[in-house]
Amino acid sequence: MPSTTVTKTTSTSGDREIVQYRMTVPKGLAESFDLAGVELEWSVKSANTFELSKGDE
């Protein structure tokens, strides 16, 4: 199973701090699920598991 790393980015806008996390989808998964430009929906399944689904197309 492919793996990837989550990257944390922090920036400031005026007086507030903006924190975002980014994860890269491995090329093979993105191509097999045709993910280019697709909206993804995230849901928590348990303390260490989440589900990722393609949104309405």
GROMACS .gro file of C-alpha atoms in nm:
model
   57
    1MET     CA    1   0.000   0.000   0.000
    2PRO     CA    2   0.141   0.343  -0.092
    3SER     CA    3   0.215   0.585   0.190
    4THR     CA    4   0.251   0.961   0.209
    5THR     CA    5   0.341   1.232   0.461
    6VAL     CA    6   0.115   1.508   0.592
    7THR     CA    7   0.264   1.858   0.571
    8LYS     CA    8   0.160   2.140   0.806
    9THR     CA    9   0.159   2.496   0.673
   10THR     CA   10   0.112   2.804   0.893
   11SER     CA   11   0.059   3.158   0.767
   12THR     CA   12  -0.077   3.483   0.905
   13SER     CA   13  -0.343   3.712   0.766
   14GLY     CA   14  -0.372   4.035   0.958
   15ASP     CA   15  -0.403   3.935   1.324
   16ARG     CA   16  -0.506   3.571   1.273
   17GLU     CA   17  -0.300   3.258   1.217
   18ILE     CA   18  -0.408   3.014   0.944
   19VAL     CA   19  -0.305   2.648   0.981
   20GLN     CA   20  -0.359   2.400   0.699
   21TYR     CA   21  -0.253   2.040   0.642
   22ARG     CA   22  -0.169   1.897   0.300
   23MET     CA   23  -0.144   1.535   0.189
   24THR     CA   24  -0.032   1.413  -0.152
   25VAL     CA   25  -0.234   1.135  -0.315
   26PRO     CA   26  -0.009   0.874  -0.478
   27LYS     CA   27  -0.027   0.889  -0.859
   28GLY     CA   28  -0.154   0.532  -0.901
   29LEU     CA   29  -0.449   0.590  -0.664
   30ALA     CA   30  -0.537   0.927  -0.815
   31GLU     CA   31  -0.537   0.783  -1.168
   32SER     CA   32  -0.731   0.466  -1.081
   33PHE     CA   33  -1.003   0.665  -0.902
   34ASP     CA   34  -0.994   0.948  -1.159
   35LEU     CA   35  -0.945   1.213  -0.887
   36ALA     CA   36  -0.823   1.507  -1.099
   37GLY     CA   37  -1.043   1.807  -1.013
   38VAL     CA   38  -1.283   1.600  -0.799
   39GLU     CA   39  -1.422   1.725  -0.466
   40LEU     CA   40  -1.344   1.480  -0.184
   41GLU     CA   41  -1.552   1.416   0.129
   42TRP     CA   42  -1.381   1.317   0.455
   43SER     CA   43  -1.538   1.136   0.750
   44VAL     CA   44  -1.399   0.994   1.076
   45LYS     CA   45  -1.454   0.621   1.129
   46SER     CA   46  -1.258   0.573   1.453
   47ALA     CA   47  -0.972   0.726   1.652
   48ASN     CA   48  -0.716   0.623   1.389
   49THR     CA   49  -0.924   0.566   1.073
   50PHE     CA   50  -1.091   0.804   0.830
   51GLU     CA   51  -1.285   0.751   0.508
   52LEU     CA   52  -1.232   0.949   0.189
   53SER     CA   53  -1.506   0.948  -0.076
   54LYS     CA   54  -1.554   1.118  -0.409
   55GLY     CA   55  -1.815   1.393  -0.383
   56ASP     CA   56  -2.116   1.439  -0.608
   57GLU     CA   57  -2.007   1.471  -0.967
   0.00000   0.00000   0.00000
